[in-house]
């Protein structure tokens, strides 16, 4: 169990969270290495070891610090990066180039140059102009690169509109229109500078139904067949994206196999019928690897009890370290980490310290009566919390600590005021 209650205090992967809050200060992101490693073990059991010729590329956007990418490397997974910064982080920890995949709907020239010079395993091309830029860079550097095309399969997914990506009206991917897609495929096949290896889709995030993945797969397989028929060209790799949902409050998290088994069955069946070897199959989970492994610790400050309206409990972080409630109306749950043995007889709203009324982390939650100085723990903040953090109101970005079986390891130091000012300049004429 990664959560335990001992002496009225919440313990996380063997560590007393109240002591962690004291040692490192708050707000504090804490990740259980045991939980991350258990998720990776599930990926192995249910996908990598179960089906040969498969890969998992961790979507670094969910949480991408140096230590996390080193862990992913050590676990032997690939990594999906979407910016020069994520790519640089991977390079800086010596991530093997062939296990890096580069996604993104507007990769900059400098980013593509860095990727091609480092020799990344694949560039997942998101638009037809991108191919020309890549070819130009390959010509200049004399290097050939593997590419895939990300397509928009035109399926809908049941999730927040901001994180649905597979429908046709999307800034992501190449539409599968006859006059757009097939000329692009032909260009890629004929290009002397790229190896065109496959197709990619990502239908959305935080999904609990495998229907959109399966629907997108059918569309993809149809086009794989068309490409074979028209160009006598065999697609060697298909990437099914990520998006597997996790538990924030009471969502019914599904095992990975709920998604991967029917997808693999369909792919295997399709190729068996054709009498062909099936291509490599890749998935790109982010949230489902780190989401539930992370918690955030805060210290309670002001408490404002508005008679007959609401009791606001302010903490020392907020939308700067977790933008998800404000951006997606995401729901979280939490506890008072130092009052685990007391009855939850108070109803409060936990809010942040930013100058925004929408800076609410958890609305109307039952907890023991809170007091200033209490430590609040918010669960399942491991994905898209730290990676979407900001310096709004010039709040420093919190530290990140990894814990495992009672030991704690600082992996990101808390930002200081000086860190925030490092790149600021007051022109001399103002002084
Ligand atoms: N692959 C691609 C191409 C993606 O665009 C994404 C997520 C993933 C993989 C990983 O999806 P995951 O397994 O983490 O669901 N900030 C939002 C989520 C944005 C997801 C964007 N793409 C949130 O906090 O919910």
Coordinates of C-alpha atoms and ligand atoms in Angstrom, one line a residue:
X1 CA 0.0 0.0 0.0
X2 CA 1.5 3.4 -0.9
X3 CA -0.9 5.1 1.5
X4 CA -0.9 4.4 5.3
X5 CA -2.2 6.1 8.4
X6 CA 0.2 6.0 11.3
X7 CA -0.2 8.0 14.5
X8 CA -2.9 10.1 12.8
X9 CA -0.6 11.1 10.0
X10 CA -0.7 10.2 6.3
X11 CA 2.3 8.2 5.2
X12 CA 3.1 8.0 1.5
X13 CA 5.3 5.2 0.1
X14 CA 6.7 4.8 3.7
X15 CA 7.3 8.5 4.3
X16 CA 5.5 10.7 6.8
X17 CA 4.0 13.4 4.7
X18 CA 3.9 15.9 7.6
X19 CA 7.7 15.4 8.1
X20 CA 8.2 15.8 4.4
X21 CA 6.3 19.1 4.5
X22 CA 8.5 20.3 7.4
X23 CA 11.8 19.1 5.8
X24 CA 11.2 20.6 2.3
X25 CA 8.6 23.3 2.9
X26 CA 5.3 23.6 1.1
X27 CA 3.8 23.5 -1.5
X28 CA 5.6 20.3 -2.3
X29 CA 5.1 17.8 -5.1
X30 CA 5.8 14.2 -3.9
X31 CA 6.0 11.2 -6.2
X32 CA 5.9 7.6 -5.1
X33 CA 8.5 5.7 -7.1
X34 CA 6.9 2.4 -6.0
X35 CA 3.6 3.5 -7.7
X36 CA 5.4 4.7 -10.9
X37 CA 7.3 1.4 -11.1
X38 CA 4.1 -0.6 -10.5
X39 CA 2.5 1.2 -13.4
X40 CA 5.5 0.4 -15.6
X41 CA 5.3 -3.2 -14.5
X42 CA 1.6 -3.2 -15.6
X43 CA 2.7 -1.9 -19.0
X44 CA 5.2 -4.7 -19.2
X45 CA 2.8 -7.5 -18.1
X46 CA -0.2 -6.3 -20.1
X47 CA 1.5 -5.0 -23.2
X48 CA 5.2 -5.2 -23.8
X49 CA 5.8 -8.8 -22.6
X50 CA 2.4 -10.0 -23.8
X51 CA 2.8 -8.8 -27.4
X52 CA 6.0 -8.9 -29.2
X53 CA 7.1 -6.0 -31.4
X54 CA 5.6 -3.3 -29.2
X55 CA 6.9 -0.2 -27.6
X56 CA 5.8 2.2 -24.9
X57 CA 6.8 5.9 -25.2
X58 CA 6.2 7.8 -22.0
X59 CA 4.5 11.2 -22.9
X60 CA 6.9 13.5 -21.1
X61 CA 4.5 16.4 -21.2
X62 CA 2.7 14.8 -18.2
X63 CA 5.8 15.3 -16.0
X64 CA 9.2 15.8 -17.4
X65 CA 12.0 16.5 -15.0
X66 CA 15.5 15.1 -15.5
X67 CA 15.1 12.4 -12.8
X68 CA 11.8 11.3 -14.3
X69 CA 13.3 10.9 -17.7
X70 CA 16.3 9.1 -16.3
X71 CA 13.9 6.7 -14.6
X72 CA 12.1 6.1 -17.9
X73 CA 15.4 5.4 -19.6
X74 CA 16.5 3.0 -16.9
X75 CA 13.1 1.2 -17.2
X76 CA 13.9 0.7 -20.9
X77 CA 10.9 2.7 -22.2
X78 CA 10.9 5.2 -25.0
X79 CA 10.0 8.8 -24.5
X80 CA 7.7 11.1 -26.4
X81 CA 8.8 14.7 -26.4
X82 CA 6.9 17.7 -27.8
X83 CA 9.3 20.6 -27.6
X84 CA 13.0 21.6 -27.7
X85 CA 12.9 21.9 -23.9
X86 CA 11.6 18.3 -23.3
X87 CA 14.1 17.0 -26.0
X88 CA 16.9 18.9 -24.3
X89 CA 16.0 17.4 -20.9
X90 CA 16.1 13.9 -22.4
X91 CA 19.4 14.6 -24.1
X92 CA 20.9 16.1 -20.9
X93 CA 20.3 12.8 -19.0
X94 CA 21.8 10.8 -21.9
X95 CA 18.5 9.3 -23.1
X96 CA 19.4 7.1 -26.1
X97 CA 18.4 8.9 -29.3
X98 CA 16.8 5.9 -30.9
X99 CA 14.2 5.7 -28.1
X100 CA 13.1 9.4 -28.4
X101 CA 10.0 10.2 -30.5
X102 CA 9.3 13.8 -31.3
X103 CA 5.6 15.0 -31.5
X104 CA 4.1 18.5 -31.8
X105 CA 1.9 20.5 -34.1
X106 CA 4.4 23.3 -34.7
X107 CA 7.9 22.1 -34.2
X108 CA 10.3 25.0 -34.7
X109 CA 13.2 24.9 -37.1
X110 CA 15.7 24.9 -34.2
X111 CA 13.8 22.1 -32.4
X112 CA 13.8 19.9 -35.6
X113 CA 17.5 20.7 -36.1
X114 CA 18.3 19.6 -32.5
X115 CA 16.3 16.4 -33.0
X116 CA 17.8 15.5 -36.3
X117 CA 21.4 16.2 -35.2
X118 CA 20.8 14.1 -32.0
X119 CA 19.4 11.4 -34.3
X120 CA 16.0 10.8 -32.6
X121 CA 14.2 7.6 -33.4
X122 CA 11.2 9.1 -35.0
X123 CA 9.8 12.5 -35.8
X124 CA 6.0 12.4 -35.8
X125 CA 5.1 14.8 -38.5
X126 CA 2.0 16.8 -37.8
X127 CA 1.4 18.7 -41.1
X128 CA 2.5 18.7 -44.7
X129 CA 4.8 21.7 -44.5
X130 CA 6.8 20.1 -41.7
X131 CA 8.0 17.4 -44.1
X132 CA 9.6 20.0 -46.3
X133 CA 11.4 21.6 -43.3
X134 CA 12.7 18.2 -42.2
X135 CA 13.9 17.4 -45.7
X136 CA 15.8 20.7 -45.8
X137 CA 17.5 20.0 -42.5
X138 CA 18.4 16.5 -43.5
X139 CA 19.9 17.8 -46.7
X140 CA 22.0 20.4 -44.8
X141 CA 23.1 18.0 -42.1
X142 CA 23.5 15.0 -44.4
X143 CA 21.4 12.9 -42.0
X144 CA 18.3 10.8 -42.8
X145 CA 15.5 10.6 -40.3
X146 CA 12.6 8.3 -39.6
X147 CA 9.2 9.9 -39.8
X148 CA 5.6 8.9 -39.1
X149 CA 2.5 10.9 -40.0
X150 CA 0.1 11.9 -37.2
X151 CA -3.4 11.8 -38.6
X152 CA -6.8 13.0 -37.4
X153 CA -9.0 9.9 -37.5
X154 CA -12.2 12.0 -37.2
X155 CA -13.5 10.4 -34.0
X156 CA -15.0 12.0 -31.0
X157 CA -14.0 11.2 -27.5
X158 CA -15.8 11.6 -24.2
X159 CA -13.6 14.0 -22.3
X160 CA -13.2 17.7 -21.7
X161 CA -13.2 19.6 -25.0
X162 CA -9.8 21.1 -24.3
X163 CA -8.2 17.6 -24.2
X164 CA -10.0 15.9 -27.1
X165 CA -7.7 15.8 -30.2
X166 CA -8.9 13.1 -32.6
X167 CA -11.8 14.9 -34.2
X168 CA -11.4 16.5 -37.6
X169 CA -11.7 20.1 -36.4
X170 CA -8.4 20.0 -34.5
X171 CA -5.1 21.8 -34.7
X172 CA -3.4 18.4 -34.4
X173 CA -2.6 15.9 -37.2
X174 CA -3.1 15.6 -40.9
X175 CA -6.7 15.3 -42.1
X176 CA -7.4 12.1 -44.0
X177 CA -8.9 13.9 -47.0
X178 CA -8.0 12.2 -50.3
X179 CA -6.4 15.3 -51.8
X180 CA -4.4 16.1 -48.7
X181 CA -3.3 12.8 -47.2
X182 CA -2.3 10.7 -50.2
X183 CA -0.1 13.3 -51.9
X184 CA 1.6 13.8 -48.5
X185 CA 2.1 10.0 -48.2
X186 CA 3.5 9.9 -51.7
X187 CA 5.9 12.7 -50.9
X188 CA 7.2 10.9 -47.8
X189 CA 7.6 7.6 -49.6
X190 CA 9.5 9.2 -52.5
X191 CA 11.7 11.5 -50.3
X192 CA 15.4 10.6 -50.4
X193 CA 15.8 12.3 -47.0
X194 CA 13.3 10.5 -44.8
X195 CA 12.3 6.9 -44.0
X196 CA 8.5 6.9 -43.8
X197 CA 7.7 4.2 -41.3
X198 CA 4.2 4.7 -40.1
X199 CA 1.1 6.4 -38.9
X200 CA 0.1 7.8 -35.5
X201 CA -3.1 9.0 -33.8
X202 CA -4.0 10.3 -30.4
X203 CA -7.7 10.6 -29.7
X204 CA -7.8 12.5 -26.4
X205 CA -6.9 12.3 -22.8
X206 CA -8.4 11.0 -19.5
X207 CA -10.6 8.4 -21.4
X208 CA -12.5 5.6 -19.7
X209 CA -14.0 4.0 -22.8
X210 CA -12.0 2.2 -25.4
X211 CA -14.4 3.1 -28.2
X212 CA -12.6 6.1 -29.6
X213 CA -9.2 4.2 -29.7
X214 CA -11.0 1.3 -31.5
X215 CA -12.8 3.6 -33.9
X216 CA -9.6 5.5 -34.7
X217 CA -7.8 2.2 -35.2
X218 CA -10.4 1.1 -37.8
X219 CA -9.9 4.3 -39.7
X220 CA -6.1 3.9 -39.5
X221 CA -6.1 0.3 -40.7
X222 CA -8.3 1.3 -43.7
X223 CA -5.7 3.9 -44.7
X224 CA -2.8 1.4 -44.1
X225 CA -4.5 -0.9 -46.6
X226 CA -5.0 1.9 -49.1
X227 CA -1.4 2.9 -48.9
X228 CA -0.4 -0.7 -49.6
X229 CA -2.8 -0.9 -52.5
X230 CA -1.9 2.5 -54.1
X231 CA 1.8 2.6 -53.5
X232 CA 2.8 -1.0 -52.8
X233 CA 4.2 0.4 -49.6
X234 CA 3.9 -1.4 -46.2
X235 CA 3.4 0.7 -43.1
X236 CA 5.8 -0.8 -40.5
X237 CA 4.7 1.0 -37.3
X238 CA 1.4 2.3 -35.9
X239 CA 1.2 4.5 -32.8
X240 CA -2.1 4.5 -30.9
X241 CA -1.3 7.5 -28.6
X242 CA -2.1 7.7 -24.9
X243 CA -5.1 9.0 -23.1
X244 CA -5.9 6.1 -20.6
X245 CA -7.9 7.6 -17.7
X246 CA -6.9 7.6 -14.1
X247 CA -8.7 8.0 -10.7
X248 CA -8.8 11.6 -9.3
X249 CA -11.8 11.2 -7.0
X250 CA -14.1 8.2 -7.7
X251 CA -13.5 7.4 -11.4
X252 CA -13.4 3.7 -12.2
X253 CA -9.8 3.4 -13.5
X254 CA -9.6 0.6 -16.0
X255 CA -6.6 -1.8 -16.3
X256 CA -4.4 -1.0 -19.3
X257 CA -5.5 -4.3 -20.9
X258 CA -9.0 -3.0 -21.2
X259 CA -7.6 -0.7 -23.9
X260 CA -4.7 -2.7 -25.3
X261 CA -6.2 -6.2 -25.6
X262 CA -9.1 -5.3 -28.0
X263 CA -6.8 -3.0 -29.9
X264 CA -4.1 -5.7 -30.3
X265 CA -6.8 -8.3 -31.2
X266 CA -8.1 -6.1 -33.9
X267 CA -4.7 -5.5 -35.3
X268 CA -3.7 -9.1 -35.2
X269 CA -6.9 -10.2 -36.8
X270 CA -6.6 -7.7 -39.6
X271 CA -3.1 -8.8 -40.5
X272 CA -3.9 -12.5 -40.1
X273 CA -6.7 -12.1 -42.6
X274 CA -4.3 -10.5 -45.0
X275 CA -1.6 -13.1 -44.4
X276 CA 0.9 -10.3 -43.5
X277 CA 3.2 -9.7 -40.5
X278 CA 1.7 -7.0 -38.3
X279 CA 3.6 -3.7 -37.8
X280 CA 5.2 -2.5 -34.6
X281 CA 2.6 -1.1 -32.2
X282 CA 3.4 1.8 -30.0
X283 CA 1.4 3.5 -27.2
X284 CA 2.2 6.8 -25.6
X285 CA 0.8 7.0 -22.0
X286 CA 1.6 9.9 -19.8
X287 CA -1.0 10.5 -17.2
X288 CA -1.6 6.8 -16.5
X289 CA 2.1 6.4 -15.5
X290 CA 2.5 9.3 -13.2
X291 CA -0.9 10.8 -12.3
X292 CA -1.8 8.7 -9.3
X293 CA 1.8 8.5 -8.2
X294 CA 1.9 12.2 -7.3
X295 CA 0.5 14.2 -4.4
X296 CA 0.8 17.8 -3.5
X297 CA 1.3 19.0 0.1
X298 CA 0.2 22.5 1.2
X299 CA 0.1 24.4 4.5
X300 CA -3.1 25.9 5.6
X301 CA -3.1 29.7 6.2
X302 CA -6.2 31.9 6.5
X303 CA -9.5 30.3 7.1
X304 CA -12.6 32.4 6.2
X305 CA -15.9 31.1 7.5
X306 CA -18.7 33.1 5.7
X307 CA -21.7 32.3 7.8
X308 CA -24.3 30.3 5.9
X309 CA -22.3 30.5 2.6
X310 CA -18.9 28.7 2.7
X311 CA -15.8 28.1 4.6
X312 CA -12.7 29.0 2.6
X313 CA -9.4 27.4 3.7
X314 CA -6.5 29.0 2.0
X315 CA -3.3 27.2 1.2
X316 CA 0.1 28.4 0.2
X317 CA -0.1 27.2 -3.4
X318 CA -3.0 26.9 -5.9
X319 CA -3.5 27.4 -9.6
X320 CA 0.2 28.1 -10.0
X321 CA 1.1 24.5 -9.1
X322 CA -2.2 22.9 -10.3
X323 CA -4.0 24.8 -13.0
X324 CA -6.3 21.8 -13.8
X325 CA -9.3 22.8 -11.6
X326 CA -9.4 26.3 -13.1
X327 CA -8.7 25.2 -16.7
X328 CA -10.8 22.0 -17.0
X329 CA -13.0 22.2 -13.9
X330 CA -11.0 19.1 -12.8
X331 CA -12.1 17.5 -9.5
X332 CA -9.6 16.4 -6.9
X333 CA -9.8 15.0 -3.4
X334 CA -7.6 15.4 -0.4
X335 CA -7.1 15.1 3.4
X336 CA -5.6 16.9 6.3
X337 CA -2.4 14.9 6.6
X338 CA -1.9 15.6 10.3
X339 CA -5.5 14.8 11.3
X340 CA -6.0 11.4 9.7
X341 CA -7.6 10.0 12.9
X342 CA -10.2 12.7 13.4
X343 CA -13.8 12.7 12.2
X344 CA -14.6 14.6 9.0
X345 CA -17.2 16.9 10.6
X346 CA -16.4 20.1 8.7
X347 CA -17.2 21.0 5.1
X348 CA -14.7 23.4 3.5
X349 CA -13.5 24.7 0.2
X350 CA -9.7 24.6 -0.3
X351 CA -8.5 27.6 -2.3
X352 CA -5.2 28.9 -3.4
X353 CA -3.4 32.1 -2.8
X354 CA -3.6 33.6 -6.3
X355 CA -5.5 36.8 -7.1
X356 CA -8.3 34.9 -9.0
X357 CA -11.7 33.9 -7.7
X358 CA -11.3 30.7 -9.8
X359 CA -8.3 29.7 -7.8
X360 CA -10.1 26.9 -6.0
X361 CA -8.4 23.5 -5.7
X362 CA -11.3 21.5 -4.1
X363 CA -14.8 22.7 -3.6
X364 CA -16.9 21.5 -0.7
X365 CA -14.9 18.7 0.8
X366 CA -15.5 17.0 4.2
X367 CA -12.5 17.2 6.5
X368 CA -11.7 17.4 10.3
X369 CA -12.0 21.0 11.5
X370 CA -9.0 22.7 9.9
X371 CA -6.6 25.1 11.6
X372 CA -3.8 27.3 10.3
X373 CA -0.6 25.3 10.0
X374 CA -2.3 22.0 9.1
X375 CA -0.9 20.1 6.2
X376 CA -3.3 19.4 3.3
X377 CA -2.6 16.6 0.9
X378 CA -4.2 16.7 -2.5
X379 CA -4.2 13.3 -4.3
X380 CA -3.5 12.4 -7.9
X381 CA -1.6 15.5 -8.9
X382 CA 1.3 13.7 -10.6
X383 CA 0.3 14.4 -14.2
X384 CA 0.1 17.9 -15.7
X385 CA 0.6 19.6 -12.3
X386 CA 4.3 20.4 -12.1
X387 CA 4.5 20.4 -15.9
X388 CA 1.9 23.1 -16.3
X389 CA 3.0 25.1 -13.3
X390 CA 3.5 28.9 -13.7
X391 CA 4.9 31.9 -11.9
X392 CA 1.6 33.8 -11.8
X393 CA 1.6 36.4 -9.1
X394 CA 5.4 35.6 -9.0
X395 CA 4.9 32.6 -6.9
X396 CA 8.0 30.3 -7.1
X397 CA 7.5 26.8 -8.5
X398 CA 7.5 24.2 -5.7
X399 CA 10.2 21.6 -5.1
X400 CA 9.7 17.9 -6.2
X401 CA 10.6 15.0 -4.0
X402 CA 10.6 11.3 -5.0
X403 CA 9.8 8.8 -2.2
X404 CA 10.3 5.1 -2.0
X405 CA 9.9 2.7 0.9
X406 CA 10.6 5.3 3.6
X407 CA 13.4 7.2 1.8
X408 CA 13.0 10.7 0.2
X409 CA 15.1 12.2 -2.6
X410 CA 14.9 15.8 -3.7
X411 CA 14.7 15.9 -7.6
X412 CA 13.8 19.5 -8.2
X413 CA 14.7 22.3 -5.9
X414 CA 12.1 25.0 -5.0
X415 CA 12.5 28.0 -7.2
X416 CA 13.8 31.1 -5.4
X417 CA 12.9 34.7 -5.9
X418 CA 16.3 35.1 -7.4
X419 CA 15.6 32.2 -9.9
X420 CA 12.5 34.1 -11.1
X421 CA 14.4 37.3 -11.7
X422 CA 17.4 35.6 -13.3
X423 CA 16.5 36.7 -16.9
X424 CA 15.1 40.1 -16.1
X425 CA 16.9 43.2 -17.1
X426 CA 16.3 46.8 -16.0
X427 CA 17.7 49.0 -18.9
X428 CA 20.5 51.2 -17.6
X429 CA 18.7 54.4 -18.6
X430 CA 16.0 53.6 -16.0
X431 CA 18.5 53.5 -13.2
Ligands
LIG1 N1 0.5 11.4 -27.1 C1 0.1 12.6 -27.6 C2 0.3 12.9 -29.0 C3 -0.6 13.5 -26.8 O1 -1.0 14.7 -27.4 C4 -0.8 13.2 -25.5 C5 -1.4 14.2 -24.6 C6 -0.3 12.0 -24.9 C7 0.3 11.1 -25.8 C8 -0.5 11.6 -23.5 O2 -1.8 11.6 -23.1 P1 -2.1 11.0 -21.6 O3 -1.8 9.5 -21.6 O4 -1.3 11.7 -20.6 O5 -3.6 11.3 -21.4 N2 -3.1 19.1 -19.9 C9 -4.2 18.2 -20.0 C10 -3.8 17.0 -20.9 C11 -3.3 17.3 -22.2 C12 -2.9 16.1 -23.0 C13 -2.3 16.5 -24.3 N3 -1.8 15.3 -25.0 C14 -4.7 17.8 -18.7 O6 -4.1 18.2 -17.7 O7 -5.6 17.0 -18.6

